[in-house]
C-alpha cells in the first residue's frame, strides 16, 4: 500500500485550490495519506525561497494571474488579495493536527480553512474562526484546544521533516516510492504515478 506525506500550509492559496483532491487520489489508489501542515514562511527561509511580498514584481504579478486562472479552471471562488493574509497559521494547523491525531479524516477541514481565507474573508488565526471551521466539518470545536503542546511539537517537526524530504513549497506530496510532486497543478501527475503511468 503506497503512502503519501502531504506537506501544506493553511495559508497557501494553492492548498486551498487543491481542495479534497489529494484525499480522493489517495483513496482511488488505496494509499495512506498523512497531513503535515507547516509554517510556509519558515520553509521558504530554510530552502531559499522568498515570501510573496519580497519577490520581484514580475513574480508577484504572475502569481496573482496564476491563482485567478487556476481558480477559474477549478470552479472555485477566490479573492486573490484576501483581507486576512498573511496571518498566523499555527491555530488552524494545530486544529488539523489534533483532529488527525484523534483519528478523524481532515480532508474537509483543510479545505474549509483554505476557503475561509481565500473565499470568505475570515481570519484563521482567530479562535472563533478555527472553532467554526471545525464545527462546519462535523468535528468537536474543542479540538482547537486539545493537546496543544503535542500539536505545536508536531507543527515544528513537520517543518524539519519537510526540509529533510526535499520540500520547498506547498502543497507538496512525498510518496514512499521516492517521487515528489510540488503544486496543486501536479495532483494529476501524483494520480498518474500512483496508477503506474509515470
CSV table of C-alpha atoms in Angstrom, one decimal:
chain,number,residue,atom,x,y,z
A,1,UNK,CA,0.0,0.0,0.0
A,2,UNK,CA,1.6,3.3,-1.1
A,3,UNK,CA,1.9,6.2,1.4
A,4,UNK,CA,1.8,9.9,0.8
A,5,UNK,CA,3.1,12.6,3.1
A,6,UNK,CA,1.1,15.8,2.2
A,7,UNK,CA,3.0,18.9,3.3
A,8,UNK,CA,0.9,22.0,3.1
A,9,UNK,CA,0.2,25.4,4.6
A,10,UNK,CA,-3.3,26.5,5.5
A,11,UNK,CA,-2.2,30.0,4.3
A,12,UNK,CA,-1.4,28.8,0.8
A,13,UNK,CA,-3.8,29.7,-2.0
A,14,UNK,CA,-2.7,26.6,-3.8
A,15,UNK,CA,-3.5,24.4,-0.8
A,16,UNK,CA,-7.0,25.9,-1.0
A,17,UNK,CA,-7.2,25.2,-4.7
A,18,UNK,CA,-6.2,21.6,-4.0
A,19,UNK,CA,-9.4,21.1,-2.1
A,20,UNK,CA,-10.0,17.5,-1.2
A,21,UNK,CA,-8.3,16.1,-4.3
A,22,UNK,CA,-5.3,14.8,-2.5
A,23,UNK,CA,-7.6,12.6,-0.4
A,24,UNK,CA,-9.5,11.5,-3.4
A,25,UNK,CA,-6.3,10.5,-5.2
A,26,UNK,CA,-5.1,8.5,-2.2
A,27,UNK,CA,-8.5,6.8,-1.9
A,28,UNK,CA,-8.5,5.9,-5.5
A,29,UNK,CA,-5.2,4.1,-5.2
A,30,UNK,CA,-5.7,2.6,-1.7
A,31,UNK,CA,-2.8,4.8,-0.5
A,32,UNK,CA,-2.5,6.1,3.1
A,33,UNK,CA,-2.2,9.9,3.5
A,34,UNK,CA,-0.6,11.8,6.3
A,35,UNK,CA,-1.4,15.5,6.5
A,36,UNK,CA,1.6,17.6,7.6
A,37,UNK,CA,0.8,21.3,8.0
A,38,UNK,CA,3.8,23.5,8.3
A,39,UNK,CA,4.9,27.1,8.6
A,40,UNK,CA,5.4,28.1,4.9
A,41,UNK,CA,7.3,31.3,5.6
A,42,UNK,CA,9.8,29.4,7.7
A,43,UNK,CA,10.1,26.8,5.0
A,44,UNK,CA,10.9,29.5,2.4
A,45,UNK,CA,13.6,30.9,4.7
A,46,UNK,CA,15.1,27.4,5.1
A,47,UNK,CA,15.0,26.4,1.4
A,48,UNK,CA,16.0,29.6,-0.4
A,49,UNK,CA,12.5,30.9,-1.2
A,50,UNK,CA,11.0,34.3,-0.5
A,51,UNK,CA,7.7,35.3,0.9
A,52,UNK,CA,5.4,36.7,-1.9
A,53,UNK,CA,5.8,40.3,-0.7
A,54,UNK,CA,9.6,40.1,-1.1
A,55,UNK,CA,9.6,38.6,-4.6
A,56,UNK,CA,10.3,40.5,-7.8
A,57,UNK,CA,7.2,42.4,-9.0
A,58,UNK,CA,7.2,40.2,-12.1
A,59,UNK,CA,6.8,37.1,-10.0
A,60,UNK,CA,4.2,38.7,-7.8
A,61,UNK,CA,2.1,39.6,-10.8
A,62,UNK,CA,2.4,36.2,-12.3
A,63,UNK,CA,1.4,34.5,-9.0
A,64,UNK,CA,-1.8,36.6,-8.9
A,65,UNK,CA,-2.7,35.8,-12.5
A,66,UNK,CA,-2.0,32.1,-12.0
A,67,UNK,CA,-4.1,32.0,-8.9
A,68,UNK,CA,-7.1,33.5,-10.7
A,69,UNK,CA,-6.7,31.2,-13.7
A,70,UNK,CA,-6.4,28.1,-11.6
A,71,UNK,CA,-9.4,29.1,-9.5
A,72,UNK,CA,-11.5,29.6,-12.7
A,73,UNK,CA,-10.4,26.3,-14.2
A,74,UNK,CA,-11.3,24.5,-10.9
A,75,UNK,CA,-14.6,26.4,-10.5
A,76,UNK,CA,-13.6,27.8,-7.1
A,77,UNK,CA,-14.2,31.4,-5.9
A,78,UNK,CA,-11.1,33.3,-4.9
A,79,UNK,CA,-10.1,36.7,-3.7
A,80,UNK,CA,-6.5,37.0,-4.8
A,81,UNK,CA,-5.8,39.7,-2.2
A,82,UNK,CA,-7.7,38.5,0.9
A,83,UNK,CA,-8.2,40.7,3.9
A,84,UNK,CA,-6.6,38.4,6.4
A,85,UNK,CA,-3.5,37.3,4.7
A,86,UNK,CA,-0.8,36.6,5.7
A,87,UNK,CA,-1.8,35.7,9.2
A,88,UNK,CA,-0.8,33.3,12.0
A,89,UNK,CA,-1.4,29.8,10.6
A,90,UNK,CA,-0.5,28.0,13.8
A,91,UNK,CA,-4.0,27.8,15.3
A,92,UNK,CA,-5.5,26.2,12.2
A,93,UNK,CA,-2.6,23.8,11.8
A,94,UNK,CA,-2.9,22.8,15.5
A,95,UNK,CA,-6.5,22.0,15.0
A,96,UNK,CA,-5.8,19.9,11.9
A,97,UNK,CA,-3.1,18.0,13.8
A,98,UNK,CA,-5.3,17.4,16.8
A,99,UNK,CA,-8.2,16.2,14.6
A,100,UNK,CA,-5.9,13.8,12.7
A,101,UNK,CA,-4.4,12.5,16.0
A,102,UNK,CA,-7.9,11.9,17.2
A,103,UNK,CA,-8.5,9.6,14.2
A,104,UNK,CA,-10.6,12.0,12.1
A,105,UNK,CA,-10.4,12.4,8.3
A,106,UNK,CA,-9.2,16.0,7.9
A,107,UNK,CA,-9.6,16.5,4.2
A,108,UNK,CA,-12.7,18.7,4.5
A,109,UNK,CA,-11.1,20.6,7.4
A,110,UNK,CA,-8.1,21.5,5.4
A,111,UNK,CA,-10.3,22.6,2.5
A,112,UNK,CA,-12.5,24.6,4.9
A,113,UNK,CA,-9.6,26.6,6.3
A,114,UNK,CA,-8.5,27.4,2.8
A,115,UNK,CA,-11.9,28.6,1.8
A,116,UNK,CA,-12.1,30.7,5.0
A,117,UNK,CA,-9.1,32.8,3.9
A,118,UNK,CA,-9.4,32.8,0.1
A,119,UNK,CA,-13.2,32.9,-0.5
A,120,UNK,CA,-14.8,34.0,2.8
A,121,UNK,CA,-12.6,36.8,4.1
A,122,UNK,CA,-12.1,35.2,7.5
A,123,UNK,CA,-9.1,35.3,9.8
A,124,UNK,CA,-7.9,31.7,10.6
A,125,UNK,CA,-5.7,33.0,13.4
A,126,UNK,CA,-8.8,33.7,15.5
A,127,UNK,CA,-10.1,31.1,17.9
A,128,UNK,CA,-13.7,31.7,16.8
A,129,UNK,CA,-12.9,31.0,13.1
A,130,UNK,CA,-10.9,27.9,14.0
A,131,UNK,CA,-13.8,26.6,16.1
A,132,UNK,CA,-16.4,27.5,13.4
A,133,UNK,CA,-14.3,25.6,10.7
A,134,UNK,CA,-14.2,22.5,13.0
A,135,UNK,CA,-17.9,22.6,13.6
A,136,UNK,CA,-18.6,23.1,9.9
A,137,UNK,CA,-16.8,19.8,9.3
A,138,UNK,CA,-18.8,18.0,11.9
A,139,UNK,CA,-15.9,18.0,14.4
A,140,UNK,CA,-15.8,19.0,18.0
A,141,UNK,CA,-14.8,22.7,18.3
A,142,UNK,CA,-12.9,21.7,21.5
A,143,UNK,CA,-10.3,20.1,19.2
A,144,UNK,CA,-9.0,23.7,18.8
A,145,UNK,CA,-7.5,23.5,22.3
A,146,UNK,CA,-6.8,19.8,22.6
A,147,UNK,CA,-3.2,18.7,23.3
A,148,UNK,CA,-1.8,22.0,22.1
A,149,UNK,CA,1.8,21.2,23.2
A,150,UNK,CA,1.7,18.0,21.1
A,151,UNK,CA,0.3,19.9,18.1
A,152,UNK,CA,2.9,22.6,18.5
A,153,UNK,CA,5.7,20.0,18.6
A,154,UNK,CA,4.3,18.2,15.5
A,155,UNK,CA,3.9,21.5,13.7
A,156,UNK,CA,7.6,22.3,14.3
A,157,UNK,CA,8.6,18.7,13.4
A,158,UNK,CA,6.7,18.9,10.2
A,159,UNK,CA,9.0,21.7,9.1
A,160,UNK,CA,12.1,19.7,9.9
A,161,UNK,CA,10.7,16.6,8.1
A,162,UNK,CA,9.8,18.7,5.1
A,163,UNK,CA,13.3,20.1,4.7
A,164,UNK,CA,14.8,16.6,5.1
A,165,UNK,CA,12.4,15.3,2.5
A,166,UNK,CA,13.3,17.9,-0.1
A,167,UNK,CA,10.2,20.0,0.3
A,168,UNK,CA,10.4,23.7,-0.6
A,169,UNK,CA,6.8,24.8,-1.3
A,170,UNK,CA,3.1,24.0,-0.7
A,171,UNK,CA,1.3,21.9,-1.5
A,172,UNK,CA,4.0,19.2,-1.7
A,173,UNK,CA,3.5,15.5,-1.9
A,174,UNK,CA,6.2,13.0,-1.0
A,175,UNK,CA,5.4,9.4,-2.0
A,176,UNK,CA,7.2,6.4,-0.3
A,177,UNK,CA,8.3,5.4,-3.8
A,178,UNK,CA,10.8,8.3,-3.7
A,179,UNK,CA,8.8,10.5,-6.1
A,180,UNK,CA,7.9,14.1,-5.1
A,181,UNK,CA,5.3,16.4,-6.6
A,182,UNK,CA,5.1,20.2,-6.0
A,183,UNK,CA,2.0,22.2,-6.6
A,184,UNK,CA,-1.8,22.0,-7.0
A,185,UNK,CA,-1.3,21.6,-10.7
A,186,UNK,CA,0.7,18.4,-10.1
A,187,UNK,CA,-2.0,16.4,-8.4
A,188,UNK,CA,-2.9,14.8,-11.7
A,189,UNK,CA,0.8,13.7,-12.0
A,190,UNK,CA,0.6,12.2,-8.5
A,191,UNK,CA,-2.5,10.3,-9.6
A,192,UNK,CA,-0.7,9.1,-12.7
A,193,UNK,CA,2.3,8.0,-10.7
A,194,UNK,CA,0.2,6.0,-8.3
A,195,UNK,CA,-1.6,4.4,-11.2
A,196,UNK,CA,1.8,3.3,-12.6
A,197,UNK,CA,1.6,5.5,-15.7
A,198,UNK,CA,4.6,7.7,-14.9
